[in-house]
Coordinates of C-alpha atoms in Angstrom, one line a residue:
M1 CA 0.0 0.0 0.0
I2 CA 2.7 2.5 1.1
N3 CA 6.3 2.1 -0.1
L4 CA 9.3 4.3 0.7
T5 CA 12.6 3.6 -1.1
D6 CA 15.8 5.4 0.0
L7 CA 13.7 8.5 1.0
S8 CA 15.7 11.4 2.2
F9 CA 14.6 15.0 2.9
S10 CA 16.2 18.2 4.1
Y11 CA 14.4 21.5 4.8
P12 CA 15.5 24.6 2.9
G13 CA 18.8 25.9 4.3
S14 CA 19.4 22.9 6.4
T15 CA 22.6 20.7 6.1
S16 CA 21.2 17.9 8.2
P17 CA 18.5 15.6 6.7
V18 CA 15.3 15.1 8.7
L19 CA 14.8 11.8 6.9
H20 CA 17.8 9.8 5.6
E21 CA 17.5 6.8 3.3
V22 CA 14.3 5.5 4.8
N23 CA 13.1 2.2 3.4
L24 CA 9.8 0.7 4.5
H25 CA 6.6 -1.1 3.3
I26 CA 3.2 -0.6 5.0
P27 CA 0.6 -3.2 4.0
P28 CA -3.0 -2.2 3.3
G29 CA -5.4 -2.4 6.2
T30 CA -2.9 -2.0 8.9
L31 CA -2.5 0.5 11.8
T32 CA 1.0 1.8 12.0
L33 CA 2.2 3.8 15.0
V34 CA 4.9 6.4 14.3
T35 CA 7.0 7.4 17.2
G36 CA 10.2 9.3 18.0
A37 CA 11.5 12.1 20.0
S38 CA 10.1 15.7 19.7
G39 CA 11.6 17.1 16.5
S40 CA 12.6 13.7 15.1
G41 CA 10.7 14.2 11.9
K42 CA 7.4 12.4 12.6
S43 CA 5.2 15.2 11.1
T44 CA 7.6 15.6 8.2
F45 CA 7.4 11.8 7.5
L46 CA 3.6 11.9 7.5
R47 CA 3.4 15.0 5.3
C48 CA 5.5 13.2 2.7
L49 CA 2.5 10.9 2.2
N50 CA 0.1 13.6 1.1
G51 CA 2.6 15.7 -0.9
L52 CA 2.8 18.6 1.5
V53 CA 6.5 17.7 1.7
P54 CA 8.0 19.0 -0.6
H55 CA 5.3 20.9 -2.4
F56 CA 4.4 23.2 0.5
T57 CA 7.6 23.1 2.5
G58 CA 10.2 23.3 -0.2
G59 CA 13.5 21.5 0.5
Q60 CA 15.5 18.7 -1.0
I61 CA 13.9 15.3 -1.5
S62 CA 15.3 12.1 -3.0
G63 CA 14.2 8.5 -3.3
S64 CA 10.6 7.5 -4.0
I65 CA 7.2 7.2 -2.4
T66 CA 4.1 5.4 -3.6
V67 CA 0.7 5.5 -1.8
G68 CA -1.3 2.9 -3.7
E69 CA -0.2 3.5 -7.2
V70 CA 0.3 7.2 -6.8
D71 CA 3.5 9.2 -6.2
P72 CA 2.9 12.1 -3.8
I73 CA 6.1 13.8 -4.9
T74 CA 5.0 14.2 -8.5
S75 CA 1.2 14.3 -7.9
G76 CA 1.1 16.9 -5.1
P77 CA -1.4 17.6 -2.3
E78 CA -4.4 18.3 -4.5
T79 CA -4.4 14.9 -6.1
M80 CA -3.5 13.2 -2.8
A81 CA -6.3 14.9 -0.8
T82 CA -9.0 12.4 -1.9
R83 CA -6.8 9.4 -1.1
V84 CA -5.1 10.5 2.1
G85 CA -7.2 12.0 4.9
F86 CA -4.9 14.1 7.1
V87 CA -5.4 15.4 10.7
F88 CA -2.7 17.9 11.6
Q89 CA -1.0 18.2 14.9
E90 CA -2.6 21.6 15.5
P91 CA -6.2 21.3 14.4
E92 CA -6.6 25.1 14.2
A93 CA -4.1 25.1 11.3
Q94 CA -6.5 23.2 8.9
F95 CA -9.7 25.1 9.6
V96 CA -11.2 27.2 6.8
F97 CA -14.7 28.0 8.0
D98 CA -16.0 29.5 11.2
V99 CA -18.8 27.0 11.9
V100 CA -18.3 23.3 12.8
E101 CA -20.7 21.8 10.2
D102 CA -19.4 24.1 7.4
E103 CA -15.9 23.0 8.1
I104 CA -16.8 19.3 7.9
A105 CA -18.8 19.9 4.7
F106 CA -16.0 21.8 3.0
S107 CA -14.1 19.0 1.3
L108 CA -17.4 17.2 0.3
E109 CA -18.7 20.3 -1.4
N110 CA -15.3 20.7 -3.2
A111 CA -15.7 17.1 -4.4
G112 CA -19.1 17.9 -5.9
L113 CA -21.2 15.5 -3.8
A114 CA -25.0 15.8 -3.8
R115 CA -26.5 17.8 -0.9
D116 CA -28.3 14.8 0.5
E117 CA -25.1 12.7 0.6
I118 CA -23.2 15.6 2.2
D119 CA -25.9 16.0 4.9
S120 CA -26.0 12.2 5.5
R121 CA -22.2 12.0 6.0
I122 CA -22.1 15.0 8.3
S123 CA -24.9 13.6 10.4
S124 CA -23.2 10.2 10.7
I125 CA -19.8 11.5 11.6
C126 CA -21.2 14.1 14.1
K127 CA -23.2 11.4 15.8
F128 CA -20.3 9.1 16.3
L129 CA -17.8 11.7 17.4
H130 CA -20.3 13.4 19.7
L131 CA -20.3 16.7 17.8
N132 CA -24.1 17.2 17.5
S133 CA -24.1 19.5 20.5
I134 CA -21.6 21.8 18.8
R135 CA -22.5 21.2 15.2
T136 CA -23.7 24.8 14.6
K137 CA -21.3 26.5 17.0
P138 CA -18.5 28.8 15.8
I139 CA -15.2 27.0 16.0
H140 CA -13.5 29.7 18.1
Q141 CA -16.0 29.0 20.9
I142 CA -15.3 25.3 21.3
S143 CA -12.6 23.6 23.4
G144 CA -9.2 22.4 22.1
G145 CA -10.4 18.8 22.4
E146 CA -13.6 19.5 20.5
K147 CA -11.5 21.2 17.8
Q148 CA -9.4 18.0 17.5
R149 CA -12.6 15.9 17.0
V150 CA -13.8 18.4 14.3
A151 CA -10.5 18.0 12.5
V152 CA -10.8 14.2 12.7
A153 CA -14.4 14.4 11.4
S154 CA -13.3 16.6 8.5
A155 CA -10.7 13.9 7.4
L156 CA -12.9 10.8 7.9
V157 CA -16.0 12.3 6.2
N158 CA -14.2 11.8 2.8
H159 CA -13.9 8.1 3.2
P160 CA -10.2 8.1 2.3
Q161 CA -8.0 5.0 1.5
V162 CA -5.4 6.1 4.0
L163 CA -6.0 8.0 7.2
V164 CA -3.0 9.9 8.7
L165 CA -3.4 11.4 12.2
D166 CA -0.6 13.5 13.8
E167 CA -1.1 13.2 17.6
P168 CA -4.9 13.0 17.3
T169 CA -5.5 12.4 21.0
S170 CA -3.2 15.0 22.5
Q171 CA -6.1 17.3 23.5
L172 CA -8.7 14.6 24.2
D173 CA -9.8 13.4 27.6
P174 CA -9.2 9.7 28.3
H175 CA -12.8 8.7 27.4
S176 CA -12.9 10.7 24.2
A177 CA -9.5 9.4 23.2
N178 CA -10.4 5.8 23.7
E179 CA -13.7 6.3 21.7
L180 CA -11.8 7.9 18.8
L181 CA -9.3 5.1 18.7
R182 CA -12.0 2.5 18.8
Y183 CA -13.7 4.2 15.9
V184 CA -10.5 4.4 13.9
V185 CA -9.8 0.7 14.5
S186 CA -13.3 -0.2 13.4
L187 CA -12.8 1.7 10.2
K188 CA -9.6 -0.1 9.6
E189 CA -11.2 -3.5 10.2
K190 CA -14.5 -2.9 8.4
L191 CA -13.3 -0.8 5.4
G192 CA -9.7 -2.0 5.1
L193 CA -8.5 1.5 5.8
T194 CA -4.8 2.0 6.2
V195 CA -4.1 4.1 9.3
L196 CA -0.9 5.9 10.4
L197 CA -0.8 7.7 13.7
A198 CA 2.0 9.7 15.3
E199 CA 1.7 9.7 19.0
H200 CA 3.8 10.2 22.2
R201 CA 1.3 8.5 24.6
L202 CA 2.0 5.0 23.3
E203 CA 0.0 3.3 26.1
R204 CA -3.2 4.3 24.3
L205 CA -2.3 2.8 21.0
L206 CA -0.1 -0.3 21.6
P207 CA -3.1 -2.7 21.9
F208 CA -4.3 -1.7 18.4
T209 CA -0.9 -1.4 16.6
D210 CA 0.1 -3.8 13.8
L211 CA 3.4 -2.1 12.9
M212 CA 5.6 0.5 14.7
I213 CA 8.0 3.0 13.1
H214 CA 10.5 4.7 15.4
L215 CA 12.3 7.7 13.9
Q216 CA 15.8 8.2 15.2
S217 CA 17.8 11.4 15.6
D218 CA 20.0 10.5 12.6
G219 CA 17.0 10.5 10.2
Q220 CA 16.8 6.8 9.9
C221 CA 14.1 4.5 11.4
L222 CA 13.3 1.2 13.1
I223 CA 10.3 -0.7 11.8
G224 CA 8.7 -3.8 13.0
P225 CA 6.1 -5.3 15.4
P226 CA 5.7 -3.1 18.5
E227 CA 6.9 -5.9 20.8
E228 CA 10.3 -5.9 18.9
I229 CA 10.7 -2.1 18.6
L230 CA 9.9 -1.5 22.3
Q231 CA 12.8 -3.8 23.3
E232 CA 15.1 -1.2 21.6
L233 CA 13.7 1.9 23.4
D234 CA 14.7 3.2 26.8
L235 CA 11.7 5.4 27.6
V236 CA 8.5 3.5 27.3
P237 CA 4.9 3.5 28.6
P238 CA 4.3 2.5 32.3
I239 CA 2.9 -0.9 31.3
I240 CA 6.2 -1.8 29.6
T241 CA 8.3 -0.4 32.5
V242 CA 6.4 -2.6 35.0
A243 CA 6.7 -5.7 32.7
R244 CA 10.4 -5.2 32.4
R245 CA 10.8 -5.0 36.2
L246 CA 8.9 -8.2 36.6
H247 CA 10.8 -9.8 33.7
I248 CA 7.7 -10.6 31.8
K249 CA 8.1 -11.8 28.2
P250 CA 6.8 -11.3 25.6
L251 CA 6.0 -7.7 26.6
P252 CA 2.2 -7.2 27.1
L253 CA 0.8 -4.4 25.1
S254 CA -2.4 -3.9 27.0
I255 CA -3.8 -4.3 30.6
E256 CA -6.0 -7.1 29.3
T257 CA -3.0 -9.2 28.3
F258 CA -0.9 -8.3 31.4
P259 CA -0.5 -11.5 33.6
R260 CA -2.3 -11.4 36.9
I261 CA 0.3 -10.4 39.5
V262 CA -0.1 -11.4 43.2
I263 CA 2.0 -9.1 45.4
P264 CA 2.8 -10.3 48.9
E265 CA 1.0 -8.2 51.5
T266 CA 4.3 -7.4 53.2
M267 CA 5.4 -5.5 50.1
V268 CA 2.3 -3.3 49.7
P269 CA 2.8 -1.2 52.8
T270 CA 6.3 -0.2 51.8
L271 CA 4.9 2.8 50.1
E272 CA 3.5 5.5 52.3
K273 CA 0.2 6.8 51.0
K274 CA 0.7 10.3 49.7
D275 CA -2.3 11.9 51.5
W276 CA -2.7 15.6 50.7
K277 CA -3.4 17.8 53.6
P278 CA -4.7 21.3 53.2
Q279 CA -2.2 24.0 54.1
T280 CA -3.1 27.1 56.1
S281 CA -1.2 29.7 54.2
D282 CA -2.1 33.3 53.4
G283 CA 0.4 33.3 50.6
G284 CA -1.7 31.2 48.1
L285 CA -3.9 31.8 45.1
D286 CA -7.5 31.5 46.4
V287 CA -10.4 30.9 44.0
Q288 CA -13.7 31.6 45.9
N289 CA -17.2 30.9 44.7
F290 CA -16.0 31.3 41.1
S291 CA -18.4 31.4 38.2
V292 CA -18.0 32.1 34.5
T293 CA -20.8 32.5 31.9
L294 CA -20.1 32.3 28.2
E295 CA -22.8 32.9 25.5
K296 CA -25.5 32.9 28.3
S297 CA -24.3 29.4 29.4
L298 CA -22.9 28.8 32.9
V299 CA -19.5 27.1 32.2
I300 CA -17.9 27.4 35.7
D301 CA -20.5 27.0 38.5
H302 CA -19.5 28.4 41.9
I303 CA -16.3 26.5 42.4
S304 CA -13.7 27.1 45.2
F305 CA -10.2 25.9 45.8
K306 CA -6.9 27.2 46.9
L307 CA -3.5 26.8 45.3
N308 CA -0.8 26.9 48.0
P309 CA 2.8 27.7 47.6
G310 CA 4.9 24.6 47.1
E311 CA 1.8 22.6 45.8
I312 CA 1.1 21.0 42.5
I313 CA -2.6 20.6 41.6
A314 CA -3.7 18.6 38.5
L315 CA -7.0 19.8 37.1
L316 CA -8.7 17.0 35.1
G317 CA -12.1 16.7 33.4
P318 CA -13.8 15.9 30.1
N319 CA -13.4 18.1 27.0
G320 CA -15.5 21.2 27.1
V321 CA -16.1 21.1 30.9
G322 CA -14.5 24.5 31.4
K323 CA -10.8 23.9 32.4
T324 CA -9.4 26.3 29.9
T325 CA -12.1 28.8 30.7
L326 CA -11.2 28.7 34.3
L327 CA -7.6 29.5 33.7
R328 CA -8.4 32.3 31.3
A329 CA -10.8 33.8 33.8
M330 CA -8.2 33.6 36.6
M331 CA -5.8 35.5 34.3
G332 CA -8.4 38.2 33.7
L333 CA -8.9 37.3 30.0
I334 CA -12.6 36.8 30.4
P335 CA -15.1 38.1 33.0
F336 CA -15.9 36.1 36.1
E337 CA -18.1 36.3 39.2
G338 CA -16.8 35.5 42.7
N339 CA -13.5 36.3 44.3
L340 CA -9.8 35.7 43.3
V341 CA -7.4 36.4 46.1
L342 CA -3.6 36.5 45.5
K343 CA -1.5 36.4 48.7
G344 CA -4.3 37.8 50.7
Q345 CA -5.0 40.6 48.2
P346 CA -8.4 40.5 46.3
I347 CA -7.8 40.8 42.6
K348 CA -10.1 43.3 40.8
E349 CA -9.9 44.8 37.3
N350 CA -7.6 47.5 38.5
T351 CA -5.2 45.1 40.2
L352 CA -4.9 42.5 37.4
S353 CA -1.3 43.7 37.0
M354 CA -0.5 41.9 40.2
M355 CA -1.6 38.6 38.6
I356 CA 0.5 39.3 35.6
Q357 CA 3.6 39.9 37.7
A358 CA 3.1 37.0 40.1
V359 CA 1.7 34.3 37.7
G360 CA 3.1 32.6 34.7
Y361 CA 0.4 31.4 32.3
L362 CA 0.8 28.9 29.5
P363 CA -2.2 28.8 27.2
Q364 CA -3.3 25.7 25.3
N365 CA -1.9 27.0 22.0
P366 CA 1.8 28.0 22.5
N367 CA 1.6 30.0 19.3
D368 CA -0.4 32.6 21.2
L369 CA 2.8 33.6 23.0
L370 CA 5.5 33.3 20.3
F371 CA 6.2 36.5 18.4
A372 CA 9.9 37.1 18.6
E373 CA 12.5 36.3 15.9
T374 CA 14.5 33.7 18.0
V375 CA 13.9 31.5 21.0
L376 CA 16.3 33.6 23.1
D377 CA 14.5 36.7 22.1
E378 CA 11.3 35.3 23.5
L379 CA 12.9 35.1 26.9
E380 CA 14.3 38.6 26.6
V381 CA 10.9 40.0 25.7
T382 CA 9.4 38.6 28.9
L383 CA 12.2 40.0 31.0
Q384 CA 11.8 43.4 29.4
N385 CA 8.1 43.4 30.1
H386 CA 8.9 42.7 33.8
G387 CA 11.7 45.2 34.0
L388 CA 14.3 42.5 34.5
E389 CA 17.7 41.6 33.0
K390 CA 19.7 38.4 32.6
S391 CA 23.0 37.7 30.9
H392 CA 23.2 35.8 27.6
T393 CA 25.0 33.0 29.5
E394 CA 22.2 32.9 32.1
L395 CA 19.5 32.6 29.5
V396 CA 21.3 29.8 27.6
Q397 CA 21.7 27.9 30.8
F398 CA 18.0 28.5 31.6
L399 CA 17.1 26.9 28.2
T400 CA 18.9 23.7 29.1
H401 CA 16.1 23.0 31.7
F402 CA 13.8 22.8 28.7
G403 CA 16.1 20.9 26.3
L404 CA 16.4 23.9 24.0
P405 CA 20.0 25.3 24.1
N406 CA 20.6 24.1 20.6
H407 CA 17.5 26.1 19.4
Q408 CA 18.4 29.4 21.0
D409 CA 18.8 31.1 17.6
D410 CA 15.9 29.4 15.8
Y411 CA 12.7 31.1 14.7
P412 CA 10.1 29.7 17.2
R413 CA 7.4 29.1 14.7
D414 CA 9.6 26.8 12.7
L415 CA 10.0 24.4 15.6
S416 CA 8.0 21.3 16.2
V417 CA 4.9 21.5 18.4
G418 CA 6.7 20.0 21.3
E419 CA 9.6 22.4 20.9
R420 CA 7.3 25.4 20.6
Q421 CA 5.5 24.2 23.8
R422 CA 8.8 24.1 25.7
T423 CA 9.8 27.6 24.3
A424 CA 6.5 29.0 25.5
L425 CA 6.9 27.4 28.9
A426 CA 10.4 28.9 29.2
S427 CA 9.2 32.3 28.2
I428 CA 6.4 32.4 30.9
T429 CA 8.7 31.3 33.7
V430 CA 12.0 33.1 33.0
H431 CA 10.9 36.0 35.3
D432 CA 10.6 33.6 38.2
P433 CA 6.8 33.8 39.0
D434 CA 5.4 32.7 42.3
F435 CA 2.5 30.7 40.6
I436 CA 2.3 28.9 37.3
L437 CA -0.9 28.0 35.5
L438 CA -0.5 25.5 32.6
D439 CA -3.0 24.4 30.0
E440 CA -2.0 21.0 28.5
P441 CA 1.8 21.4 28.9
T442 CA 2.7 17.9 27.7
R443 CA 1.1 18.4 24.3
G444 CA 3.7 17.3 21.7
L445 CA 6.2 16.1 24.3
D446 CA 7.9 12.7 24.1
Y447 CA 8.7 10.6 27.2
E448 CA 12.2 12.1 27.6
N449 CA 10.9 15.7 27.6
K450 CA 8.0 14.8 29.9
A451 CA 10.5 13.3 32.3
R452 CA 12.5 16.6 32.1
L453 CA 9.3 18.5 32.7
V454 CA 8.5 16.4 35.8
Q455 CA 12.0 17.2 37.2
L456 CA 11.4 20.9 36.5
F457 CA 8.0 20.9 38.2
Q458 CA 9.5 19.2 41.3
K459 CA 12.3 21.8 41.4
W460 CA 9.7 24.6 41.2
R461 CA 7.8 23.0 44.0
D462 CA 10.9 22.8 46.1
Q463 CA 11.3 26.6 45.4
N464 CA 7.8 27.0 47.0
K465 CA 6.0 27.8 43.7
G466 CA 2.4 26.9 43.3
I467 CA 1.5 25.1 40.1
L468 CA -2.0 24.4 38.6
V469 CA -1.8 22.1 35.6
V470 CA -4.7 21.3 33.3
T471 CA -4.1 18.0 31.6
H472 CA -5.6 14.9 30.1
D473 CA -2.3 13.0 30.6
V474 CA -3.1 11.0 33.7
E475 CA 0.2 9.3 33.7
F476 CA 2.0 12.6 33.8
A477 CA -0.3 14.0 36.5
A478 CA 0.2 10.9 38.7
L479 CA 4.0 11.5 38.7
L480 CA 3.8 14.9 40.3
A481 CA 0.4 16.0 41.6
D482 CA 0.0 16.7 45.3
R483 CA -3.7 17.1 44.8
V484 CA -6.2 16.3 42.0
I485 CA -9.3 18.2 41.2
I486 CA -11.8 16.7 38.7
L487 CA -14.3 19.1 37.1
E488 CA -17.6 17.8 35.7
Q489 CA -20.4 20.0 34.3
G490 CA -18.7 23.1 35.6
K491 CA -18.5 21.9 39.2
V492 CA -15.8 20.2 41.4
R493 CA -16.7 16.5 41.4
F494 CA -13.6 15.5 43.4
S495 CA -10.7 17.2 45.2
G496 CA -8.2 15.1 47.1
N497 CA -5.2 12.8 47.0
P498 CA -3.9 11.3 43.7
Q499 CA -4.2 7.7 44.9
E500 CA -7.9 8.0 45.3
A501 CA -8.3 9.9 42.0
F502 CA -6.2 7.5 39.9
H503 CA -7.5 4.3 41.4
H504 CA -11.2 4.8 41.9
F505 CA -12.4 7.2 39.1
P506 CA -13.3 5.4 35.8
G507 CA -11.4 7.0 32.9
Y508 CA -8.6 8.3 35.2
R509 CA -7.0 5.0 36.3
T510 CA -3.3 4.9 35.5
Q511 CA -1.8 1.8 34.0
T512 CA 0.0 1.0 37.2
A513 CA -3.2 1.3 39.2
Q514 CA -4.9 -1.1 36.9
I515 CA -2.2 -3.6 37.2
F516 CA -2.1 -3.4 41.0
P517 CA -5.7 -2.4 41.9
D518 CA -5.3 -3.3 45.6
S519 CA -2.2 -1.2 46.2
P520 CA -1.7 2.5 46.6
W521 CA 0.7 2.5 43.6
I522 CA -0.1 4.8 40.7
T523 CA 3.2 5.0 38.8
P524 CA 6.1 2.6 38.2
E525 CA 8.2 4.9 40.4
D526 CA 6.0 3.9 43.4
L527 CA 6.8 0.2 43.1
P528 CA 9.1 -1.4 45.8
F529 CA 10.9 -3.6 43.2
R530 CA 13.3 -2.5 40.5

């Protein structure tokens, strides 16, 4: 179905190839998982399949590609659009229309389908992906996760031969992500669809994967069954880490295939339960009886919580529940009712500057923050806005915490999504804020960079910073959260310790908690055996 022979590609002005003499064959009707470090070329590889590389990007390409009987290099994106459905890493990048159903209909109208057929396909895809409630909404009013589902719907509605998805679940809550993957797998099985997915959260996809491609830093790749490729990788999903420690072979790819493990009772109490206890501190960020109304709809409904210095709170909840809205309201970007108290000082419209000085805020889309010519310039802009100065050496050293020292002179918008995410995070923390609010900070990050981020969060906690992180990545949250808050229907459903949240709430159970349901363990790091 898909064949690459000695494929190499370099971007304009670059002396290092992103892809180097790649050879592979992907049979029809398979699901192929594409992995690799942030910036390793996963998006570049996928865009070769629909002709965006090199027709849109420019650059030097050699070797050959065929998708079916068609060559994307010579045919270009227009011809490939009907054969290869493509969902971009940033869904906002592919939207043309303002309204959800108009966006989904766009490619069908271009193809000249009858109105009845267009309406039928839109109704079918909206029903399955739970888009009916937002079908007539403006796209700018829906959540990041909902935008991702709209992008997937726009690709699937064409009934392509090949479906390519670049991190399709990165902004979806666990339930929505699992539903989407089940639908994609059913399409593969029922229609013989060939599917390629690039993902960093491998734990979601391994049970469905026929073939795994791992792109390496030298532009070459490993290809084979996932059980074989995972043996070659150092940083892997929790289920694989646990299996390795227990010397289980072959490696289980799902909780269902993981052998039942009986742990001696004497081993379980070796981990002290990480109970969170409220701190009595006047130095925190206090949300009191907080409500937000958008388009006459109550999105946040009288919620209250306090973020203490030296505390990390993970804020979880389904897509569209109001997590992003809450952060935006706390930063004064949208109106709210109730009280916001910073270090004992009530925040009003005329005192919002206090929040800006004391709080670093990372929005869901890092592009909202990136305007400078280089990564280093982004840091300097933040420092100038706060009346601060740091030496060039200090800034380069600061970038090492984010894995970015080699990108200091790069144009931020030319970086991968994960690299842009880390650049934005560096820019909002370089002035050393007391509190940090983060909206999906692991988007586009591989296991190595997530591990680096965990270390950074722990360092900030040791420095007595308060961190509120909105995330759908429960494995990441379990590694660092002191407290978990789960929002549902605009209200706090749960607020308490991570063990209870990640063991007892359906949809939020970590892989470790599922393997050891009768223990307090929620991550491989909690296990008493190595």
